[in-house]
Amino acid sequence: AQSVTQLDSQVPVFEEAPVELRCNYSSSVSVYLFWYVQYPNQGLQLLLKYLSGSTLVKGINGFEAEFNKSQTSFHLRKPSVHISDTAEYFCAVRGISNFGNEKLTFGTGTRLTIIP
Amino acid sequence: DAGVTQSPTHLIKTRGQQVTLRCSPKSGHDTVSWYQQALGQGPQFIFQYYEEEERQRGNFPDRFSGHQFPNYSSELNVNALLLGDSALYLCASSLGSGGDDFGPGTRLTVL
């Protein structure tokens, strides 16, 4: 089984400032890692994913995340945020198995609020 | 290329009623998963369908059931609705091990 902890439920950031949203996970097997964004009254949109290879992954809208296996973390970063980045961000983990796509396990989310 | 679509967008039911939610996966995707997202929470896995069979199930009671059709579309059925079933129900489709594509969700309100 897997679990995900998003350490900050709310993060206020001034416009054009950098931001880091923290995510830690636990799993007894190897995992794939994801960040999703959810705008108000909408579904989830995939920001980026780590499947294998380079531990630094780049996603859409200028976001990037770094997989740290020793610290079981997958923190999301953006060097300069915009008003349009205001949304809920979810970290998710998927255990790797031989039986096809395992379920996604989500954290409780981090609400990012950009202050003009 | 249409993404994942869900219907209806919103639904209001009363306790004890039954509801059916529908999902059409992204073109080319063969696996459909359903998630429940309560207000202020992350999505919780309900179950997953592949080749018209339930392949995995989360910690949800038998009141929650589903189906997948030969064209890969899927239905989620909830019987004997409870107030606590009020949530956003998300459908996700996938092919392979990459990230799932999510639909816009169905907002279910149980009165």
PDB file of C-alpha atoms in Angstrom:
ATOM      1  CA  ALA A   1       0.000   0.000   0.000  1.00  0.00           C
ATOM      2  CA  GLN A   2       1.033   3.579  -0.556  1.00  0.00           C
ATOM      3  CA  SER A   3       0.374   6.842   1.248  1.00  0.00           C
ATOM      4  CA  VAL A   4       1.058  10.476   0.410  1.00  0.00           C
ATOM      5  CA  THR A   5       1.593  13.401   2.769  1.00  0.00           C
ATOM      6  CA  GLN A   6       1.332  16.971   1.574  1.00  0.00           C
ATOM      7  CA  LEU A   7       2.820  18.944   4.395  1.00  0.00           C
ATOM      8  CA  ASP A   8       1.152  22.282   3.675  1.00  0.00           C
ATOM      9  CA  SER A   9      -2.591  22.603   3.302  1.00  0.00           C
ATOM     10  CA  GLN A  10      -2.359  26.253   2.201  1.00  0.00           C
ATOM     11  CA  VAL A  11       0.505  28.234   0.677  1.00  0.00           C
ATOM     12  CA  PRO A  12       0.162  31.986   0.014  1.00  0.00           C
ATOM     13  CA  VAL A  13       2.796  33.437  -2.308  1.00  0.00           C
ATOM     14  CA  PHE A  14       3.320  36.868  -3.825  1.00  0.00           C
ATOM     15  CA  GLU A  15       3.090  37.129  -7.591  1.00  0.00           C
ATOM     16  CA  GLU A  16       6.440  36.550  -9.372  1.00  0.00           C
ATOM     17  CA  ALA A  17       7.943  34.930  -6.250  1.00  0.00           C
ATOM     18  CA  PRO A  18       9.185  31.317  -6.254  1.00  0.00           C
ATOM     19  CA  VAL A  19       7.167  28.534  -4.672  1.00  0.00           C
ATOM     20  CA  GLU A  20       7.746  24.989  -3.435  1.00  0.00           C
ATOM     21  CA  LEU A  21       4.915  22.594  -2.612  1.00  0.00           C
ATOM     22  CA  ARG A  22       6.061  19.657  -0.533  1.00  0.00           C
ATOM     23  CA  CYS A  23       5.123  16.017  -0.995  1.00  0.00           C
ATOM     24  CA  ASN A  24       6.363  12.923   0.820  1.00  0.00           C
ATOM     25  CA  TYR A  25       5.252   9.376   0.180  1.00  0.00           C
ATOM     26  CA  SER A  26       5.600   5.917   1.626  1.00  0.00           C
ATOM     27  CA  SER A  27       5.460   2.639  -0.237  1.00  0.00           C
ATOM     28  CA  SER A  28       6.684  -0.928   0.124  1.00  0.00           C
ATOM     29  CA  VAL A  29       7.283  -1.137  -3.647  1.00  0.00           C
ATOM     30  CA  SER A  30       8.760   1.117  -6.290  1.00  0.00           C
ATOM     31  CA  VAL A  31       6.468   3.892  -7.438  1.00  0.00           C
ATOM     32  CA  TYR A  32       5.569   6.329 -10.139  1.00  0.00           C
ATOM     33  CA  LEU A  33       4.901   9.882  -8.952  1.00  0.00           C
ATOM     34  CA  PHE A  34       2.565  12.581 -10.237  1.00  0.00           C
ATOM     35  CA  TRP A  35       1.437  16.124  -9.596  1.00  0.00           C
ATOM     36  CA  TYR A  36      -2.049  17.205 -10.621  1.00  0.00           C
ATOM     37  CA  VAL A  37      -3.667  20.653 -10.543  1.00  0.00           C
ATOM     38  CA  GLN A  38      -7.345  21.312  -9.957  1.00  0.00           C
ATOM     39  CA  TYR A  39      -8.904  24.662 -10.782  1.00  0.00           C
ATOM     40  CA  PRO A  40     -12.215  25.591  -9.121  1.00  0.00           C
ATOM     41  CA  ASN A  41     -15.122  23.445 -10.240  1.00  0.00           C
ATOM     42  CA  GLN A  42     -12.973  21.423 -12.608  1.00  0.00           C
ATOM     43  CA  GLY A  43     -11.396  17.988 -12.826  1.00  0.00           C
ATOM     44  CA  LEU A  44      -7.712  17.194 -12.420  1.00  0.00           C
ATOM     45  CA  GLN A  45      -5.046  18.146 -14.941  1.00  0.00           C
ATOM     46  CA  LEU A  46      -1.696  16.374 -15.043  1.00  0.00           C
ATOM     47  CA  LEU A  47       1.185  18.788 -14.389  1.00  0.00           C
ATOM     48  CA  LEU A  48       4.076  16.341 -14.536  1.00  0.00           C
ATOM     49  CA  LYS A  49       5.091  12.770 -13.809  1.00  0.00           C
ATOM     50  CA  TYR A  50       8.123  10.757 -12.798  1.00  0.00           C
ATOM     51  CA  LEU A  51       8.269   7.262 -14.262  1.00  0.00           C
ATOM     52  CA  SER A  52      12.015   6.630 -14.531  1.00  0.00           C
ATOM     53  CA  GLY A  53      15.266   8.253 -15.616  1.00  0.00           C
ATOM     54  CA  SER A  54      16.267  11.772 -14.624  1.00  0.00           C
ATOM     55  CA  THR A  55      15.058  12.664 -11.163  1.00  0.00           C
ATOM     56  CA  LEU A  56      14.288  16.241 -12.238  1.00  0.00           C
ATOM     57  CA  VAL A  57      11.131  16.347 -14.302  1.00  0.00           C
ATOM     58  CA  LYS A  58       9.650  19.333 -16.065  1.00  0.00           C
ATOM     59  CA  GLY A  59       5.966  19.810 -16.616  1.00  0.00           C
ATOM     60  CA  ILE A  60       3.495  22.247 -18.023  1.00  0.00           C
ATOM     61  CA  ASN A  61       3.107  25.904 -17.022  1.00  0.00           C
ATOM     62  CA  GLY A  62       6.753  26.189 -15.933  1.00  0.00           C
ATOM     63  CA  PHE A  63       6.511  23.698 -13.060  1.00  0.00           C
ATOM     64  CA  GLU A  64       9.176  21.138 -12.209  1.00  0.00           C
ATOM     65  CA  ALA A  65       9.633  18.495  -9.527  1.00  0.00           C
ATOM     66  CA  GLU A  66      12.524  16.488  -8.177  1.00  0.00           C
ATOM     67  CA  PHE A  67      12.281  12.857  -7.117  1.00  0.00           C
ATOM     68  CA  ASN A  68      14.394  12.077  -4.067  1.00  0.00           C
ATOM     69  CA  LYS A  69      14.293   8.366  -3.347  1.00  0.00           C
ATOM     70  CA  SER A  70      16.304   8.498  -0.127  1.00  0.00           C
ATOM     71  CA  GLN A  71      13.980  11.109   1.345  1.00  0.00           C
ATOM     72  CA  THR A  72      10.882   9.650  -0.346  1.00  0.00           C
ATOM     73  CA  SER A  73       9.953  13.112  -1.558  1.00  0.00           C
ATOM     74  CA  PHE A  74       8.663  14.665  -4.763  1.00  0.00           C
ATOM     75  CA  HIS A  75       8.483  18.405  -4.190  1.00  0.00           C
ATOM     76  CA  LEU A  76       6.957  20.710  -6.807  1.00  0.00           C
ATOM     77  CA  ARG A  77       8.617  24.020  -7.671  1.00  0.00           C
ATOM     78  CA  LYS A  78       8.112  27.055  -9.841  1.00  0.00           C
ATOM     79  CA  PRO A  79      10.619  29.921 -10.017  1.00  0.00           C
ATOM     80  CA  SER A  80       8.043  32.667 -10.601  1.00  0.00           C
ATOM     81  CA  VAL A  81       4.318  32.284 -10.030  1.00  0.00           C
ATOM     82  CA  HIS A  82       1.425  34.048 -11.714  1.00  0.00           C
ATOM     83  CA  ILE A  83      -2.102  34.852 -10.655  1.00  0.00           C
ATOM     84  CA  SER A  84      -3.317  32.068 -12.938  1.00  0.00           C
ATOM     85  CA  ASP A  85      -1.454  29.488 -10.806  1.00  0.00           C
ATOM     86  CA  THR A  86      -4.019  29.896  -8.033  1.00  0.00           C
ATOM     87  CA  ALA A  87      -5.461  26.398  -7.657  1.00  0.00           C
ATOM     88  CA  GLU A  88      -5.398  23.183  -5.620  1.00  0.00           C
ATOM     89  CA  TYR A  89      -2.388  20.945  -6.203  1.00  0.00           C
ATOM     90  CA  PHE A  90      -2.389  17.213  -5.549  1.00  0.00           C
ATOM     91  CA  CYS A  91       0.560  14.871  -5.295  1.00  0.00           C
ATOM     92  CA  ALA A  92      -0.177  11.243  -6.212  1.00  0.00           C
ATOM     93  CA  VAL A  93       1.685   7.945  -6.191  1.00  0.00           C
ATOM     94  CA  ARG A  94       1.158   4.705  -8.082  1.00  0.00           C
ATOM     95  CA  GLY A  95       2.773   1.432  -7.069  1.00  0.00           C
ATOM     96  CA  ILE A  96       4.587  -0.424  -9.834  1.00  0.00           C
ATOM     97  CA  SER A  97       3.297  -3.935 -10.440  1.00  0.00           C
ATOM     98  CA  ASN A  98       3.124  -6.538 -13.179  1.00  0.00           C
ATOM     99  CA  PHE A  99      -0.665  -6.396 -13.314  1.00  0.00           C
ATOM    100  CA  GLY A 100      -1.245  -3.176 -15.225  1.00  0.00           C
ATOM    101  CA  ASN A 101      -2.071   0.243 -13.888  1.00  0.00           C
ATOM    102  CA  GLU A 102      -2.353   0.303 -10.139  1.00  0.00           C
ATOM    103  CA  LYS A 103      -4.633   2.844  -8.480  1.00  0.00           C
ATOM    104  CA  LEU A 104      -3.505   6.388  -7.803  1.00  0.00           C
ATOM    105  CA  THR A 105      -3.197   7.350  -4.145  1.00  0.00           C
ATOM    106  CA  PHE A 106      -3.553  11.086  -3.585  1.00  0.00           C
ATOM    107  CA  GLY A 107      -2.491  13.467  -0.875  1.00  0.00           C
ATOM    108  CA  THR A 108      -4.973  15.837   0.721  1.00  0.00           C
ATOM    109  CA  GLY A 109      -3.918  18.719  -1.500  1.00  0.00           C
ATOM    110  CA  THR A 110      -2.230  22.103  -1.155  1.00  0.00           C
ATOM    111  CA  ARG A 111      -4.160  25.250  -1.928  1.00  0.00           C
ATOM    112  CA  LEU A 112      -1.824  27.709  -3.651  1.00  0.00           C
ATOM    113  CA  THR A 113      -2.976  31.325  -3.448  1.00  0.00           C
ATOM    114  CA  ILE A 114      -1.122  33.982  -5.408  1.00  0.00           C
ATOM    115  CA  ILE A 115      -1.147  37.439  -3.863  1.00  0.00           C
ATOM    116  CA  PRO A 116      -0.999  40.329  -6.361  1.00  0.00           C
TER     117      PRO A 116
ATOM    118  CA  ASP B   1      -9.551  14.572 -29.955  1.00  0.00           C
ATOM    119  CA  ALA B   2     -12.058  14.526 -27.102  1.00  0.00           C
ATOM    120  CA  GLY B   3     -10.727  13.904 -23.653  1.00  0.00           C
ATOM    121  CA  VAL B   4     -12.567  12.131 -20.870  1.00  0.00           C
ATOM    122  CA  THR B   5     -16.219  13.115 -20.709  1.00  0.00           C
ATOM    123  CA  GLN B   6     -18.670  12.593 -17.870  1.00  0.00           C
ATOM    124  CA  SER B   7     -22.410  12.997 -17.498  1.00  0.00           C
ATOM    125  CA  PRO B   8     -24.320  14.498 -15.916  1.00  0.00           C
ATOM    126  CA  THR B   9     -22.420  17.537 -14.649  1.00  0.00           C
ATOM    127  CA  HIS B  10     -24.542  17.943 -11.564  1.00  0.00           C
ATOM    128  CA  LEU B  11     -27.066  15.721  -9.846  1.00  0.00           C
ATOM    129  CA  ILE B  12     -29.312  16.107  -6.815  1.00  0.00           C
ATOM    130  CA  LYS B  13     -30.795  13.042  -5.148  1.00  0.00           C
ATOM    131  CA  THR B  14     -32.440  12.218  -1.835  1.00  0.00           C
ATOM    132  CA  ARG B  15     -31.342   9.647   0.712  1.00  0.00           C
ATOM    133  CA  GLY B  16     -32.161   6.078  -0.232  1.00  0.00           C
ATOM    134  CA  GLN B  17     -32.297   6.740  -3.959  1.00  0.00           C
ATOM    135  CA  GLN B  18     -30.042   5.206  -6.564  1.00  0.00           C
ATOM    136  CA  VAL B  19     -27.825   7.037  -9.057  1.00  0.00           C
ATOM    137  CA  THR B  20     -25.909   6.184 -12.241  1.00  0.00           C
ATOM    138  CA  LEU B  21     -22.977   8.237 -13.455  1.00  0.00           C
ATOM    139  CA  ARG B  22     -21.448   7.828 -16.897  1.00  0.00           C
ATOM    140  CA  CYS B  23     -17.974   8.188 -18.335  1.00  0.00           C
ATOM    141  CA  SER B  24     -16.458   8.021 -21.806  1.00  0.00           C
ATOM    142  CA  PRO B  25     -12.688   7.550 -21.792  1.00  0.00           C
ATOM    143  CA  LYS B  26     -10.174   9.400 -23.893  1.00  0.00           C
ATOM    144  CA  SER B  27      -9.847   7.930 -27.369  1.00  0.00           C
ATOM    145  CA  GLY B  28      -7.445   4.966 -27.326  1.00  0.00           C
ATOM    146  CA  HIS B  29      -7.616   4.419 -23.568  1.00  0.00           C
ATOM    147  CA  ASP B  30      -8.779   1.019 -22.346  1.00  0.00           C
ATOM    148  CA  THR B  31      -8.750   1.390 -18.565  1.00  0.00           C
ATOM    149  CA  VAL B  32     -11.280   3.403 -16.562  1.00  0.00           C
ATOM    150  CA  SER B  33     -11.004   4.273 -12.883  1.00  0.00           C
ATOM    151  CA  TRP B  34     -13.481   6.057 -10.624  1.00  0.00           C
ATOM    152  CA  TYR B  35     -12.609   8.327  -7.719  1.00  0.00           C
ATOM    153  CA  GLN B  36     -14.669  10.085  -5.066  1.00  0.00           C
ATOM    154  CA  GLN B  37     -13.541  13.536  -3.967  1.00  0.00           C
ATOM    155  CA  ALA B  38     -15.242  14.885  -0.867  1.00  0.00           C
ATOM    156  CA  LEU B  39     -15.131  18.622  -0.255  1.00  0.00           C
ATOM    157  CA  GLY B  40     -11.650  19.726   0.787  1.00  0.00           C
ATOM    158  CA  GLN B  41     -10.150  16.257   0.319  1.00  0.00           C
ATOM    159  CA  GLY B  42      -8.027  14.447  -2.208  1.00  0.00           C
ATOM    160  CA  PRO B  43      -9.639  11.926  -4.553  1.00  0.00           C
ATOM    161  CA  GLN B  44     -10.223   8.446  -3.127  1.00  0.00           C
ATOM    162  CA  PHE B  45     -10.059   5.387  -5.398  1.00  0.00           C
ATOM    163  CA  ILE B  46     -13.356   3.530  -5.807  1.00  0.00           C
ATOM    164  CA  PHE B  47     -12.581   0.911  -8.458  1.00  0.00           C
ATOM    165  CA  GLN B  48     -10.974   0.272 -11.830  1.00  0.00           C
ATOM    166  CA  TYR B  49     -12.280  -1.481 -14.921  1.00  0.00           C
ATOM    167  CA  TYR B  50     -10.261  -3.156 -17.640  1.00  0.00           C
ATOM    168  CA  GLU B  51     -11.574  -5.469 -20.368  1.00  0.00           C
ATOM    169  CA  GLU B  52     -15.075  -5.108 -18.929  1.00  0.00           C
ATOM    170  CA  GLU B  53     -14.060  -6.488 -15.546  1.00  0.00           C
ATOM    171  CA  GLU B  54     -13.424  -4.886 -12.181  1.00  0.00           C
ATOM    172  CA  ARG B  55      -9.688  -5.233 -11.716  1.00  0.00           C
ATOM    173  CA  GLN B  56      -9.119  -3.341  -8.479  1.00  0.00           C
ATOM    174  CA  ARG B  57     -11.368  -2.005  -5.755  1.00  0.00           C
ATOM    175  CA  GLY B  58     -10.832   0.546  -3.028  1.00  0.00           C
ATOM    176  CA  ASN B  59     -12.370   0.626   0.417  1.00  0.00           C
ATOM    177  CA  PHE B  60     -15.938   1.344  -0.629  1.00  0.00           C
ATOM    178  CA  PRO B  61     -19.070  -0.649   0.290  1.00  0.00           C
ATOM    179  CA  ASP B  62     -20.950  -2.892  -2.108  1.00  0.00           C
ATOM    180  CA  ARG B  63     -23.488  -0.096  -2.633  1.00  0.00           C
ATOM    181  CA  PHE B  64     -20.939   1.182  -5.134  1.00  0.00           C
ATOM    182  CA  SER B  65     -20.864  -0.882  -8.300  1.00  0.00           C
ATOM    183  CA  GLY B  66     -19.818  -0.343 -11.859  1.00  0.00           C
ATOM    184  CA  HIS B  67     -19.672  -1.595 -15.365  1.00  0.00           C
ATOM    185  CA  GLN B  68     -17.499  -1.221 -18.422  1.00  0.00           C
ATOM    186  CA  PHE B  69     -18.872  -1.629 -21.914  1.00  0.00           C
ATOM    187  CA  PRO B  70     -17.143  -3.046 -25.019  1.00  0.00           C
ATOM    188  CA  ASN B  71     -16.438   0.501 -26.243  1.00  0.00           C
ATOM    189  CA  TYR B  72     -14.550   1.097 -22.930  1.00  0.00           C
ATOM    190  CA  SER B  73     -17.133   3.554 -21.560  1.00  0.00           C
ATOM    191  CA  SER B  74     -18.146   2.998 -17.970  1.00  0.00           C
ATOM    192  CA  GLU B  75     -20.901   3.547 -15.442  1.00  0.00           C
ATOM    193  CA  LEU B  76     -20.769   4.027 -11.693  1.00  0.00           C
ATOM    194  CA  ASN B  77     -23.874   3.036  -9.752  1.00  0.00           C
ATOM    195  CA  VAL B  78     -24.547   3.941  -6.156  1.00  0.00           C
ATOM    196  CA  ASN B  79     -27.504   2.389  -4.332  1.00  0.00           C
ATOM    197  CA  ALA B  80     -29.219   3.453  -1.114  1.00  0.00           C
ATOM    198  CA  LEU B  81     -27.647   6.904  -1.169  1.00  0.00           C
ATOM    199  CA  LEU B  82     -26.420   8.406   2.093  1.00  0.00           C
ATOM    200  CA  LEU B  83     -25.747  12.043   2.907  1.00  0.00           C
ATOM    201  CA  GLY B  84     -22.058  11.146   3.063  1.00  0.00           C
ATOM    202  CA  ASP B  85     -22.088  10.132  -0.595  1.00  0.00           C
ATOM    203  CA  SER B  86     -22.265  13.805  -1.562  1.00  0.00           C
ATOM    204  CA  ALA B  87     -19.041  14.473  -3.447  1.00  0.00           C
ATOM    205  CA  LEU B  88     -17.411  15.105  -6.796  1.00  0.00           C
ATOM    206  CA  TYR B  89     -17.095  11.835  -8.690  1.00  0.00           C
ATOM    207  CA  LEU B  90     -14.169  11.734 -11.062  1.00  0.00           C
ATOM    208  CA  CYS B  91     -13.602   9.337 -13.901  1.00  0.00           C
ATOM    209  CA  ALA B  92     -10.071   8.735 -15.174  1.00  0.00           C
ATOM    210  CA  SER B  93      -8.869   6.798 -18.181  1.00  0.00           C
ATOM    211  CA  SER B  94      -5.437   5.479 -19.027  1.00  0.00           C
ATOM    212  CA  LEU B  95      -3.390   3.332 -21.362  1.00  0.00           C
ATOM    213  CA  GLY B  96      -0.138   2.013 -19.964  1.00  0.00           C
ATOM    214  CA  SER B  97       1.697   3.312 -16.937  1.00  0.00           C
ATOM    215  CA  GLY B  98       1.574   7.040 -17.610  1.00  0.00           C
ATOM    216  CA  GLY B  99      -0.623   9.481 -15.800  1.00  0.00           C
ATOM    217  CA  ASP B 100      -4.360   9.157 -16.000  1.00  0.00           C
ATOM    218  CA  ASP B 101      -6.538  11.646 -17.852  1.00  0.00           C
ATOM    219  CA  PHE B 102      -9.372  12.895 -15.689  1.00  0.00           C
ATOM    220  CA  GLY B 103     -12.824  14.060 -16.666  1.00  0.00           C
ATOM    221  CA  PRO B 104     -14.479  17.203 -15.301  1.00  0.00           C
ATOM    222  CA  GLY B 105     -16.422  15.206 -12.736  1.00  0.00           C
ATOM    223  CA  THR B 106     -20.036  14.825 -11.670  1.00  0.00           C
ATOM    224  CA  ARG B 107     -21.090  16.782  -8.601  1.00  0.00           C
ATOM    225  CA  LEU B 108     -23.542  14.642  -6.608  1.00  0.00           C
ATOM    226  CA  THR B 109     -25.573  16.220  -3.838  1.00  0.00           C
ATOM    227  CA  VAL B 110     -27.618  13.954  -1.564  1.00  0.00           C
ATOM    228  CA  LEU B 111     -30.361  15.672   0.446  1.00  0.00           C
TER     229      LEU B 111
END
